Amino acid sequence: ESDDGKTFFLKIHAREVLATHAHLLKIKAPFKANDIPDNRDTPMEWLFKPLRLPSDIMHPEPDYFTSHFDKGKIDFFLLDDKETFFSPSKRNRIVYYILARCPYFTEDCKAKDKTGISGY
């Protein structure tokens, strides 16, 4: 419970439902490393040179081919660890999707069921 008494915090465990809802939301997941060579011969490359950060600062992530996640074809995807397969932003998106459709009721009007998350 928060200091103002109006905001509550709770921890949600959603590991089992992430794959099901990722399929419904058509979230893209990596299935193969990109094997297309990076062609750096860009016309007027000097024009874009100041905008590129050095790779030791930027730490670029590996590039992958992606496809919509399908729970039935989980062996098709590059899955190293089930705990970290979906990025935090994708997990947040899936959990928000679930909570936005979750029914709730208030103590003062129990007859009127509502769904969603109140913003304030």
Short mmCIF file of the N, C-alpha and C atoms (twelve columns), coordinates in Angstrom:
data_MODEL
# 
_entry.id   MODEL 
# 
loop_
_atom_site.group_PDB 
_atom_site.id 
_atom_site.type_symbol 
_atom_site.label_atom_id 
_atom_site.label_alt_id 
_atom_site.label_comp_id 
_atom_site.label_asym_id 
_atom_site.label_seq_id 
_atom_site.Cartn_x 
_atom_site.Cartn_y 
_atom_site.Cartn_z 
_atom_site.pdbx_PDB_model_num 
ATOM 1   N N  . GLU A 1   0.854   -1.179  0.000   1 
ATOM 2   C CA . GLU A 1   0.000   0.000   0.000   1 
ATOM 3   C C  . GLU A 1   0.897   1.237   0.000   1 
ATOM 4   N N  . SER A 2   0.463   2.258   -0.691  1 
ATOM 5   C CA . SER A 2   1.253   3.478   -0.811  1 
ATOM 6   C C  . SER A 2   0.968   4.442   0.333   1 
ATOM 7   N N  . ASP A 3   1.706   5.557   0.367   1 
ATOM 8   C CA . ASP A 3   1.525   6.562   1.408   1 
ATOM 9   C C  . ASP A 3   0.170   7.253   1.323   1 
ATOM 10  N N  . ASP A 4   -0.338  7.446   0.099   1 
ATOM 11  C CA . ASP A 4   -1.611  8.145   -0.051  1 
ATOM 12  C C  . ASP A 4   -2.819  7.240   0.183   1 
ATOM 13  N N  . GLY A 5   -2.619  5.942   0.267   1 
ATOM 14  C CA . GLY A 5   -3.714  5.005   0.511   1 
ATOM 15  C C  . GLY A 5   -4.592  4.741   -0.693  1 
ATOM 16  N N  . LYS A 6   -4.274  5.347   -1.831  1 
ATOM 17  C CA . LYS A 6   -5.078  5.174   -3.039  1 
ATOM 18  C C  . LYS A 6   -4.379  4.310   -4.086  1 
ATOM 19  N N  . THR A 7   -3.076  4.161   -3.954  1 
ATOM 20  C CA . THR A 7   -2.298  3.406   -4.919  1 
ATOM 21  C C  . THR A 7   -1.822  2.107   -4.275  1 
ATOM 22  N N  . PHE A 8   -1.995  1.019   -5.000  1 
ATOM 23  C CA . PHE A 8   -1.570  -0.275  -4.491  1 
ATOM 24  C C  . PHE A 8   -0.603  -0.903  -5.475  1 
ATOM 25  N N  . PHE A 9   0.337   -1.661  -4.951  1 
ATOM 26  C CA . PHE A 9   1.323   -2.343  -5.768  1 
ATOM 27  C C  . PHE A 9   1.186   -3.833  -5.534  1 
ATOM 28  N N  . LEU A 10  1.279   -4.604  -6.602  1 
ATOM 29  C CA . LEU A 10  1.256   -6.041  -6.454  1 
ATOM 30  C C  . LEU A 10  2.168   -6.663  -7.487  1 
ATOM 31  N N  . LYS A 11  2.658   -7.836  -7.165  1 
ATOM 32  C CA . LYS A 11  3.553   -8.551  -8.064  1 
ATOM 33  C C  . LYS A 11  2.741   -9.579  -8.829  1 
ATOM 34  N N  . ILE A 12  2.934   -9.595  -10.131 1 
ATOM 35  C CA . ILE A 12  2.163   -10.491 -10.987 1 
ATOM 36  C C  . ILE A 12  3.110   -11.527 -11.586 1 
ATOM 37  N N  . HIS A 13  2.738   -12.790 -11.458 1 
ATOM 38  C CA . HIS A 13  3.489   -13.879 -12.085 1 
ATOM 39  C C  . HIS A 13  2.696   -14.331 -13.307 1 
ATOM 40  N N  . ALA A 14  3.276   -14.155 -14.487 1 
ATOM 41  C CA . ALA A 14  2.547   -14.449 -15.720 1 
ATOM 42  C C  . ALA A 14  3.323   -15.352 -16.655 1 
ATOM 43  N N  . ARG A 15  4.240   -16.135 -16.141 1 
ATOM 44  C CA . ARG A 15  5.088   -16.947 -17.013 1 
ATOM 45  C C  . ARG A 15  4.301   -17.923 -17.865 1 
ATOM 46  N N  . GLU A 16  3.304   -18.555 -17.275 1 
ATOM 47  C CA . GLU A 16  2.563   -19.590 -17.994 1 
ATOM 48  C C  . GLU A 16  1.708   -19.025 -19.127 1 
ATOM 49  N N  . VAL A 17  1.238   -17.808 -18.990 1 
ATOM 50  C CA . VAL A 17  0.329   -17.247 -19.991 1 
ATOM 51  C C  . VAL A 17  1.039   -16.376 -21.027 1 
ATOM 52  N N  . LEU A 18  2.315   -16.099 -20.850 1 
ATOM 53  C CA . LEU A 18  3.023   -15.231 -21.791 1 
ATOM 54  C C  . LEU A 18  3.000   -15.797 -23.205 1 
ATOM 55  N N  . ALA A 19  3.282   -17.082 -23.361 1 
ATOM 56  C CA . ALA A 19  3.335   -17.689 -24.695 1 
ATOM 57  C C  . ALA A 19  1.968   -17.667 -25.362 1 
ATOM 58  N N  . THR A 20  0.920   -17.957 -24.603 1 
ATOM 59  C CA . THR A 20  -0.431  -17.956 -25.172 1 
ATOM 60  C C  . THR A 20  -0.819  -16.574 -25.668 1 
ATOM 61  N N  . HIS A 21  -0.589  -15.569 -24.859 1 
ATOM 62  C CA . HIS A 21  -0.983  -14.217 -25.243 1 
ATOM 63  C C  . HIS A 21  -0.023  -13.602 -26.255 1 
ATOM 64  N N  . ALA A 22  1.223   -14.018 -26.273 1 
ATOM 65  C CA . ALA A 22  2.151   -13.552 -27.313 1 
ATOM 66  C C  . ALA A 22  1.662   -14.015 -28.674 1 
ATOM 67  N N  . HIS A 23  1.101   -15.215 -28.725 1 
ATOM 68  C CA . HIS A 23  0.525   -15.729 -29.970 1 
ATOM 69  C C  . HIS A 23  -0.689  -14.885 -30.375 1 
ATOM 70  N N  . LEU A 24  -1.545  -14.550 -29.415 1 
ATOM 71  C CA . LEU A 24  -2.739  -13.736 -29.718 1 
ATOM 72  C C  . LEU A 24  -2.374  -12.330 -30.189 1 
ATOM 73  N N  . LEU A 25  -1.349  -11.755 -29.579 1 
ATOM 74  C CA . LEU A 25  -0.936  -10.389 -29.921 1 
ATOM 75  C C  . LEU A 25  -0.002  -10.331 -31.122 1 
ATOM 76  N N  . LYS A 26  0.362   -11.499 -31.653 1 
ATOM 77  C CA . LYS A 26  1.261   -11.595 -32.808 1 
ATOM 78  C C  . LYS A 26  2.584   -10.876 -32.559 1 
ATOM 79  N N  . ILE A 27  3.158   -11.155 -31.398 1 
ATOM 80  C CA . ILE A 27  4.445   -10.568 -31.046 1 
ATOM 81  C C  . ILE A 27  5.537   -11.292 -31.819 1 
ATOM 82  N N  . LYS A 28  6.450   -10.509 -32.360 1 
ATOM 83  C CA . LYS A 28  7.522   -11.096 -33.165 1 
ATOM 84  C C  . LYS A 28  8.618   -11.651 -32.261 1 
ATOM 85  N N  . ALA A 29  9.148   -12.785 -32.689 1 
ATOM 86  C CA . ALA A 29  10.211  -13.455 -31.943 1 
ATOM 87  C C  . ALA A 29  11.281  -13.920 -32.930 1 
ATOM 88  N N  . PRO A 30  12.549  -13.969 -32.495 1 
ATOM 89  C CA . PRO A 30  13.630  -14.373 -33.401 1 
ATOM 90  C C  . PRO A 30  13.600  -15.871 -33.679 1 
ATOM 91  N N  . PHE A 31  13.856  -16.241 -34.939 1 
ATOM 92  C CA . PHE A 31  13.921  -17.660 -35.272 1 
ATOM 93  C C  . PHE A 31  15.220  -18.044 -35.978 1 
ATOM 94  N N  . LYS A 32  15.961  -17.062 -36.486 1 
ATOM 95  C CA . LYS A 32  17.216  -17.366 -37.156 1 
ATOM 96  C C  . LYS A 32  18.086  -16.118 -37.154 1 
ATOM 97  N N  . ALA A 33  19.390  -16.312 -36.954 1 
ATOM 98  C CA . ALA A 33  20.313  -15.185 -37.019 1 
ATOM 99  C C  . ALA A 33  20.393  -14.673 -38.448 1 
ATOM 100 N N  . ASN A 34  20.511  -13.387 -38.596 1 
ATOM 101 C CA . ASN A 34  20.606  -12.769 -39.917 1 
ATOM 102 C C  . ASN A 34  21.930  -13.163 -40.558 1 
ATOM 103 N N  . ASP A 35  21.858  -13.792 -41.730 1 
ATOM 104 C CA . ASP A 35  23.077  -14.194 -42.423 1 
ATOM 105 C C  . ASP A 35  23.328  -13.378 -43.688 1 
ATOM 106 N N  . ILE A 36  22.592  -12.297 -43.857 1 
ATOM 107 C CA . ILE A 36  22.797  -11.417 -45.011 1 
ATOM 108 C C  . ILE A 36  23.962  -10.487 -44.689 1 
ATOM 109 N N  . PRO A 37  24.976  -10.430 -45.547 1 
ATOM 110 C CA . PRO A 37  26.130  -9.571  -45.250 1 
ATOM 111 C C  . PRO A 37  25.721  -8.099  -45.212 1 
ATOM 112 N N  . ASP A 38  26.349  -7.387  -44.292 1 
ATOM 113 C CA . ASP A 38  26.080  -5.960  -44.132 1 
ATOM 114 C C  . ASP A 38  26.912  -5.188  -45.136 1 
ATOM 115 N N  . ASN A 39  26.273  -4.601  -46.114 1 
ATOM 116 C CA . ASN A 39  26.975  -3.872  -47.161 1 
ATOM 117 C C  . ASN A 39  27.107  -2.416  -46.734 1 
ATOM 118 N N  . ARG A 40  28.310  -2.021  -46.392 1 
ATOM 119 C CA . ARG A 40  28.567  -0.659  -45.897 1 
ATOM 120 C C  . ARG A 40  28.938  0.317   -47.005 1 
ATOM 121 N N  . ASP A 41  28.897  -0.078  -48.256 1 
ATOM 122 C CA . ASP A 41  29.239  0.822   -49.354 1 
ATOM 123 C C  . ASP A 41  28.039  1.694   -49.672 1 
ATOM 124 N N  . THR A 42  27.864  2.720   -48.869 1 
ATOM 125 C CA . THR A 42  26.757  3.642   -49.029 1 
ATOM 126 C C  . THR A 42  27.218  4.861   -49.810 1 
ATOM 127 N N  . PRO A 43  26.439  5.289   -50.806 1 
ATOM 128 C CA . PRO A 43  26.828  6.522   -51.493 1 
ATOM 129 C C  . PRO A 43  26.829  7.692   -50.510 1 
ATOM 130 N N  . MET A 44  27.810  8.543   -50.639 1 
ATOM 131 C CA . MET A 44  27.970  9.712   -49.764 1 
ATOM 132 C C  . MET A 44  28.013  9.304   -48.290 1 
ATOM 133 N N  . GLU A 45  28.771  8.274   -47.998 1 
ATOM 134 C CA . GLU A 45  28.872  7.745   -46.634 1 
ATOM 135 C C  . GLU A 45  29.364  8.814   -45.663 1 
ATOM 136 N N  . TRP A 46  30.192  9.734   -46.130 1 
ATOM 137 C CA . TRP A 46  30.715  10.794  -45.272 1 
ATOM 138 C C  . TRP A 46  29.602  11.637  -44.666 1 
ATOM 139 N N  . LEU A 47  28.446  11.699  -45.360 1 
ATOM 140 C CA . LEU A 47  27.331  12.485  -44.869 1 
ATOM 141 C C  . LEU A 47  26.720  11.873  -43.610 1 
ATOM 142 N N  . PHE A 48  26.728  10.556  -43.520 1 
ATOM 143 C CA . PHE A 48  26.112  9.864   -42.394 1 
ATOM 144 C C  . PHE A 48  27.120  9.476   -41.309 1 
ATOM 145 N N  . LYS A 49  28.377  9.643   -41.560 1 
ATOM 146 C CA . LYS A 49  29.426  9.240   -40.625 1 
ATOM 147 C C  . LYS A 49  29.285  9.897   -39.252 1 
ATOM 148 N N  . PRO A 50  29.011  11.199  -39.167 1 
ATOM 149 C CA . PRO A 50  28.909  11.820  -37.837 1 
ATOM 150 C C  . PRO A 50  27.732  11.275  -37.007 1 
ATOM 151 N N  . LEU A 51  26.740  10.681  -37.648 1 
ATOM 152 C CA . LEU A 51  25.562  10.210  -36.927 1 
ATOM 153 C C  . LEU A 51  25.726  8.806   -36.355 1 
ATOM 154 N N  . ARG A 52  26.755  8.083   -36.747 1 
ATOM 155 C CA . ARG A 52  26.971  6.716   -36.273 1 
ATOM 156 C C  . ARG A 52  27.847  6.722   -35.027 1 
ATOM 157 N N  . LEU A 53  27.379  6.054   -34.000 1 
ATOM 158 C CA . LEU A 53  28.189  5.900   -32.799 1 
ATOM 159 C C  . LEU A 53  29.140  4.730   -32.988 1 
ATOM 160 N N  . PRO A 54  30.327  4.816   -32.408 1 
ATOM 161 C CA . PRO A 54  31.251  3.677   -32.501 1 
ATOM 162 C C  . PRO A 54  30.630  2.434   -31.840 1 
ATOM 163 N N  . SER A 55  30.959  1.266   -32.372 1 
ATOM 164 C CA . SER A 55  30.342  0.030   -31.873 1 
ATOM 165 C C  . SER A 55  30.746  -0.278  -30.440 1 
ATOM 166 N N  . ASP A 56  31.906  0.232   -29.958 1 
ATOM 167 C CA . ASP A 56  32.278  -0.014  -28.565 1 
ATOM 168 C C  . ASP A 56  31.416  0.795   -27.599 1 
ATOM 169 N N  . ILE A 57  30.751  1.838   -28.086 1 
ATOM 170 C CA . ILE A 57  29.835  2.624   -27.256 1 
ATOM 171 C C  . ILE A 57  28.400  2.124   -27.409 1 
ATOM 172 N N  . MET A 58  28.018  1.845   -28.622 1 
ATOM 173 C CA . MET A 58  26.640  1.477   -28.924 1 
ATOM 174 C C  . MET A 58  26.297  0.047   -28.520 1 
ATOM 175 N N  . HIS A 59  27.239  -0.868  -28.581 1 
ATOM 176 C CA . HIS A 59  27.018  -2.288  -28.292 1 
ATOM 177 C C  . HIS A 59  25.802  -2.805  -29.056 1 
ATOM 178 N N  . PRO A 60  25.903  -2.892  -30.378 1 
ATOM 179 C CA . PRO A 60  24.737  -3.320  -31.164 1 
ATOM 180 C C  . PRO A 60  24.353  -4.761  -30.851 1 
ATOM 181 N N  . GLU A 61  23.043  -4.985  -30.808 1 
ATOM 182 C CA . GLU A 61  22.532  -6.328  -30.578 1 
ATOM 183 C C  . GLU A 61  22.587  -7.114  -31.879 1 
ATOM 184 N N  . PRO A 62  22.703  -8.432  -31.791 1 
ATOM 185 C CA . PRO A 62  22.710  -9.225  -33.018 1 
ATOM 186 C C  . PRO A 62  21.385  -9.088  -33.754 1 
ATOM 187 N N  . ASP A 63  21.472  -9.178  -35.054 1 
ATOM 188 C CA . ASP A 63  20.294  -9.033  -35.904 1 
ATOM 189 C C  . ASP A 63  19.709  -10.415 -36.188 1 
ATOM 190 N N  . TYR A 64  18.386  -10.527 -36.090 1 
ATOM 191 C CA . TYR A 64  17.711  -11.807 -36.307 1 
ATOM 192 C C  . TYR A 64  16.575  -11.648 -37.304 1 
ATOM 193 N N  . PHE A 65  16.238  -12.740 -37.969 1 
ATOM 194 C CA . PHE A 65  14.991  -12.816 -38.708 1 
ATOM 195 C C  . PHE A 65  13.916  -13.136 -37.680 1 
ATOM 196 N N  . THR A 66  12.761  -12.509 -37.816 1 
ATOM 197 C CA . THR A 66  11.698  -12.711 -36.829 1 
ATOM 198 C C  . THR A 66  10.412  -13.165 -37.506 1 
ATOM 199 N N  . SER A 67  9.555   -13.735 -36.693 1 
ATOM 200 C CA . SER A 67  8.243   -14.170 -37.149 1 
ATOM 201 C C  . SER A 67  7.273   -14.031 -35.985 1 
ATOM 202 N N  . HIS A 68  5.977   -14.012 -36.295 1 
ATOM 203 C CA . HIS A 68  4.993   -13.965 -35.224 1 
ATOM 204 C C  . HIS A 68  5.131   -15.215 -34.368 1 
ATOM 205 N N  . PHE A 69  5.105   -15.025 -33.051 1 
ATOM 206 C CA . PHE A 69  5.280   -16.142 -32.131 1 
ATOM 207 C C  . PHE A 69  4.099   -17.099 -32.234 1 
ATOM 208 N N  . ASP A 70  4.408   -18.378 -32.265 1 
ATOM 209 C CA . ASP A 70  3.382   -19.425 -32.313 1 
ATOM 210 C C  . ASP A 70  3.728   -20.447 -31.238 1 
ATOM 211 N N  . LYS A 71  2.839   -20.568 -30.269 1 
ATOM 212 C CA . LYS A 71  3.083   -21.464 -29.142 1 
ATOM 213 C C  . LYS A 71  3.248   -22.913 -29.600 1 
ATOM 214 N N  . GLY A 72  2.573   -23.300 -30.661 1 
ATOM 215 C CA . GLY A 72  2.659   -24.665 -31.175 1 
ATOM 216 C C  . GLY A 72  3.977   -24.977 -31.862 1 
ATOM 217 N N  . LYS A 73  4.712   -23.934 -32.248 1 
ATOM 218 C CA . LYS A 73  5.995   -24.120 -32.941 1 
ATOM 219 C C  . LYS A 73  7.135   -23.533 -32.124 1 
ATOM 220 N N  . ILE A 74  7.102   -23.751 -30.837 1 
ATOM 221 C CA . ILE A 74  8.086   -23.133 -29.941 1 
ATOM 222 C C  . ILE A 74  9.510   -23.607 -30.227 1 
ATOM 223 N N  . ASP A 75  9.662   -24.821 -30.757 1 
ATOM 224 C CA . ASP A 75  11.000  -25.334 -31.086 1 
ATOM 225 C C  . ASP A 75  11.605  -24.624 -32.293 1 
ATOM 226 N N  . PHE A 76  10.786  -23.937 -33.074 1 
ATOM 227 C CA . PHE A 76  11.212  -23.214 -34.268 1 
ATOM 228 C C  . PHE A 76  11.999  -21.946 -33.906 1 
ATOM 229 N N  . PHE A 77  11.729  -21.376 -32.715 1 
ATOM 230 C CA . PHE A 77  12.306  -20.089 -32.315 1 
ATOM 231 C C  . PHE A 77  13.603  -20.279 -31.531 1 
ATOM 232 N N  . LEU A 78  14.432  -19.244 -31.547 1 
ATOM 233 C CA . LEU A 78  15.695  -19.255 -30.809 1 
ATOM 234 C C  . LEU A 78  15.394  -18.982 -29.336 1 
ATOM 235 N N  . LEU A 79  15.223  -20.050 -28.607 1 
ATOM 236 C CA . LEU A 79  14.827  -19.960 -27.204 1 
ATOM 237 C C  . LEU A 79  15.965  -20.459 -26.333 1 
ATOM 238 N N  . ASP A 80  16.708  -19.518 -25.733 1 
ATOM 239 C CA . ASP A 80  17.807  -19.898 -24.850 1 
ATOM 240 C C  . ASP A 80  17.301  -20.146 -23.428 1 
ATOM 241 N N  . ASP A 81  16.463  -19.240 -22.964 1 
ATOM 242 C CA . ASP A 81  15.971  -19.312 -21.597 1 
ATOM 243 C C  . ASP A 81  14.511  -18.878 -21.583 1 
ATOM 244 N N  . LYS A 82  13.636  -19.694 -21.032 1 
ATOM 245 C CA . LYS A 82  12.204  -19.354 -20.999 1 
ATOM 246 C C  . LYS A 82  11.933  -18.119 -20.154 1 
ATOM 247 N N  . GLU A 83  12.784  -17.850 -19.184 1 
ATOM 248 C CA . GLU A 83  12.598  -16.694 -18.304 1 
ATOM 249 C C  . GLU A 83  12.879  -15.374 -19.028 1 
ATOM 250 N N  . THR A 84  13.800  -15.391 -19.965 1 
ATOM 251 C CA . THR A 84  14.201  -14.140 -20.620 1 
ATOM 252 C C  . THR A 84  13.917  -14.140 -22.120 1 
ATOM 253 N N  . PHE A 85  13.084  -15.044 -22.591 1 
ATOM 254 C CA . PHE A 85  12.800  -15.106 -24.021 1 
ATOM 255 C C  . PHE A 85  12.128  -13.827 -24.507 1 
ATOM 256 N N  . PHE A 86  11.132  -13.341 -23.767 1 
ATOM 257 C CA . PHE A 86  10.475  -12.083 -24.117 1 
ATOM 258 C C  . PHE A 86  11.162  -10.955 -23.359 1 
ATOM 259 N N  . SER A 87  11.421  -9.864  -24.064 1 
ATOM 260 C CA . SER A 87  12.063  -8.712  -23.433 1 
ATOM 261 C C  . SER A 87  11.109  -8.115  -22.395 1 
ATOM 262 N N  . PRO A 88  11.629  -7.311  -21.460 1 
ATOM 263 C CA . PRO A 88  10.743  -6.687  -20.465 1 
ATOM 264 C C  . PRO A 88  9.626   -5.864  -21.095 1 
ATOM 265 N N  . SER A 89  9.912   -5.169  -22.190 1 
ATOM 266 C CA . SER A 89  8.862   -4.362  -22.820 1 
ATOM 267 C C  . SER A 89  7.768   -5.242  -23.417 1 
ATOM 268 N N  . LYS A 90  8.146   -6.389  -23.999 1 
ATOM 269 C CA . LYS A 90  7.133   -7.301  -24.547 1 
ATOM 270 C C  . LYS A 90  6.323   -7.946  -23.431 1 
ATOM 271 N N  . ARG A 91  6.995   -8.315  -22.328 1 
ATOM 272 C CA . ARG A 91  6.260   -8.876  -21.184 1 
ATOM 273 C C  . ARG A 91  5.277   -7.858  -20.625 1 
ATOM 274 N N  . ASN A 92  5.714   -6.591  -20.526 1 
ATOM 275 C CA . ASN A 92  4.809   -5.540  -20.040 1 
ATOM 276 C C  . ASN A 92  3.610   -5.375  -20.960 1 
ATOM 277 N N  . ARG A 93  3.845   -5.430  -22.249 1 
ATOM 278 C CA . ARG A 93  2.751   -5.300  -23.219 1 
ATOM 279 C C  . ARG A 93  1.738   -6.437  -23.064 1 
ATOM 280 N N  . ILE A 94  2.234   -7.657  -22.878 1 
ATOM 281 C CA . ILE A 94  1.350   -8.816  -22.720 1 
ATOM 282 C C  . ILE A 94  0.558   -8.710  -21.424 1 
ATOM 283 N N  . VAL A 95  1.221   -8.365  -20.329 1 
ATOM 284 C CA . VAL A 95  0.538   -8.255  -19.032 1 
ATOM 285 C C  . VAL A 95  -0.488  -7.124  -19.063 1 
ATOM 286 N N  . TYR A 96  -0.147  -6.002  -19.697 1 
ATOM 287 C CA . TYR A 96  -1.114  -4.908  -19.801 1 
ATOM 288 C C  . TYR A 96  -2.344  -5.357  -20.599 1 
ATOM 289 N N  . TYR A 97  -2.134  -6.104  -21.659 1 
ATOM 290 C CA . TYR A 97  -3.239  -6.628  -22.464 1 
ATOM 291 C C  . TYR A 97  -4.158  -7.491  -21.599 1 
ATOM 292 N N  . ILE A 98  -3.566  -8.334  -20.763 1 
ATOM 293 C CA . ILE A 98  -4.360  -9.204  -19.894 1 
ATOM 294 C C  . ILE A 98  -5.112  -8.384  -18.849 1 
ATOM 295 N N  . LEU A 99  -4.403  -7.467  -18.188 1 
ATOM 296 C CA . LEU A 99  -5.030  -6.683  -17.121 1 
ATOM 297 C C  . LEU A 99  -6.104  -5.735  -17.648 1 
ATOM 298 N N  . ALA A 100 -5.941  -5.249  -18.858 1 
ATOM 299 C CA . ALA A 100 -6.938  -4.339  -19.429 1 
ATOM 300 C C  . ALA A 100 -8.269  -5.042  -19.676 1 
ATOM 301 N N  . ARG A 101 -8.253  -6.360  -19.729 1 
ATOM 302 C CA . ARG A 101 -9.473  -7.133  -19.961 1 
ATOM 303 C C  . ARG A 101 -9.913  -7.926  -18.737 1 
ATOM 304 N N  . CYS A 102 -9.235  -7.727  -17.631 1 
ATOM 305 C CA . CYS A 102 -9.524  -8.468  -16.401 1 
ATOM 306 C C  . CYS A 102 -10.696 -7.804  -15.655 1 
ATOM 307 N N  . PRO A 103 -11.718 -8.580  -15.262 1 
ATOM 308 C CA . PRO A 103 -12.855 -7.989  -14.552 1 
ATOM 309 C C  . PRO A 103 -12.513 -7.649  -13.102 1 
ATOM 310 N N  . TYR A 104 -13.165 -6.596  -12.583 1 
ATOM 311 C CA . TYR A 104 -13.029 -6.217  -11.181 1 
ATOM 312 C C  . TYR A 104 -14.311 -5.543  -10.737 1 
ATOM 313 N N  . PHE A 105 -14.451 -5.340  -9.440  1 
ATOM 314 C CA . PHE A 105 -15.599 -4.608  -8.922  1 
ATOM 315 C C  . PHE A 105 -15.148 -3.784  -7.730  1 
ATOM 316 N N  . THR A 106 -15.918 -2.759  -7.423  1 
ATOM 317 C CA . THR A 106 -15.631 -1.917  -6.267  1 
ATOM 318 C C  . THR A 106 -16.584 -2.278  -5.143  1 
ATOM 319 N N  . GLU A 107 -16.181 -1.948  -3.930  1 
ATOM 320 C CA . GLU A 107 -16.993 -2.302  -2.754  1 
ATOM 321 C C  . GLU A 107 -18.342 -1.576  -2.752  1 
ATOM 322 N N  . ASP A 108 -18.388 -0.334  -3.232  1 
ATOM 323 C CA . ASP A 108 -19.631 0.439   -3.156  1 
ATOM 324 C C  . ASP A 108 -20.657 0.033   -4.210  1 
ATOM 325 N N  . CYS A 109 -20.255 -0.534  -5.313  1 
ATOM 326 C CA . CYS A 109 -21.254 -1.021  -6.274  1 
ATOM 327 C C  . CYS A 109 -20.808 -2.372  -6.821  1 
ATOM 328 N N  . LYS A 110 -21.092 -3.402  -6.037  1 
ATOM 329 C CA . LYS A 110 -20.679 -4.760  -6.387  1 
ATOM 330 C C  . LYS A 110 -21.426 -5.308  -7.591  1 
ATOM 331 N N  . ALA A 111 -22.599 -4.767  -7.871  1 
ATOM 332 C CA . ALA A 111 -23.399 -5.297  -8.971  1 
ATOM 333 C C  . ALA A 111 -22.826 -4.910  -10.327 1 
ATOM 334 N N  . LYS A 112 -22.087 -3.807  -10.380 1 
ATOM 335 C CA . LYS A 112 -21.556 -3.326  -11.653 1 
ATOM 336 C C  . LYS A 112 -20.122 -3.795  -11.834 1 
ATOM 337 N N  . ASP A 113 -19.952 -4.893  -12.509 1 
ATOM 338 C CA . ASP A 113 -18.611 -5.388  -12.801 1 
ATOM 339 C C  . ASP A 113 -17.981 -4.523  -13.883 1 
ATOM 340 N N  . LYS A 114 -16.708 -4.280  -13.728 1 
ATOM 341 C CA . LYS A 114 -15.972 -3.477  -14.696 1 
ATOM 342 C C  . LYS A 114 -14.763 -4.257  -15.156 1 
ATOM 343 N N  . THR A 115 -14.170 -3.814  -16.253 1 
ATOM 344 C CA . THR A 115 -12.930 -4.422  -16.728 1 
ATOM 345 C C  . THR A 115 -11.917 -3.326  -16.963 1 
ATOM 346 N N  . GLY A 116 -10.653 -3.694  -16.879 1 
ATOM 347 C CA . GLY A 116 -9.588  -2.747  -17.209 1 
ATOM 348 C C  . GLY A 116 -8.780  -2.284  -16.032 1 
ATOM 349 N N  . ILE A 117 -7.946  -1.310  -16.305 1 
ATOM 350 C CA . ILE A 117 -7.056  -0.732  -15.300 1 
ATOM 351 C C  . ILE A 117 -7.381  0.744   -15.193 1 
ATOM 352 N N  . SER A 118 -7.618  1.201   -13.995 1 
ATOM 353 C CA . SER A 118 -7.887  2.616   -13.785 1 
ATOM 354 C C  . SER A 118 -6.570  3.371   -13.830 1 
ATOM 355 N N  . GLY A 119 -6.509  4.432   -14.605 1 
ATOM 356 C CA . GLY A 119 -5.279  5.215   -14.749 1 
ATOM 357 C C  . GLY A 119 -4.962  6.061   -13.535 1 
ATOM 358 N N  . TYR A 120 -5.953  6.359   -12.703 1 
ATOM 359 C CA . TYR A 120 -5.720  7.179   -11.513 1 
ATOM 360 C C  . TYR A 120 -6.723  6.896   -10.447 1 
# 
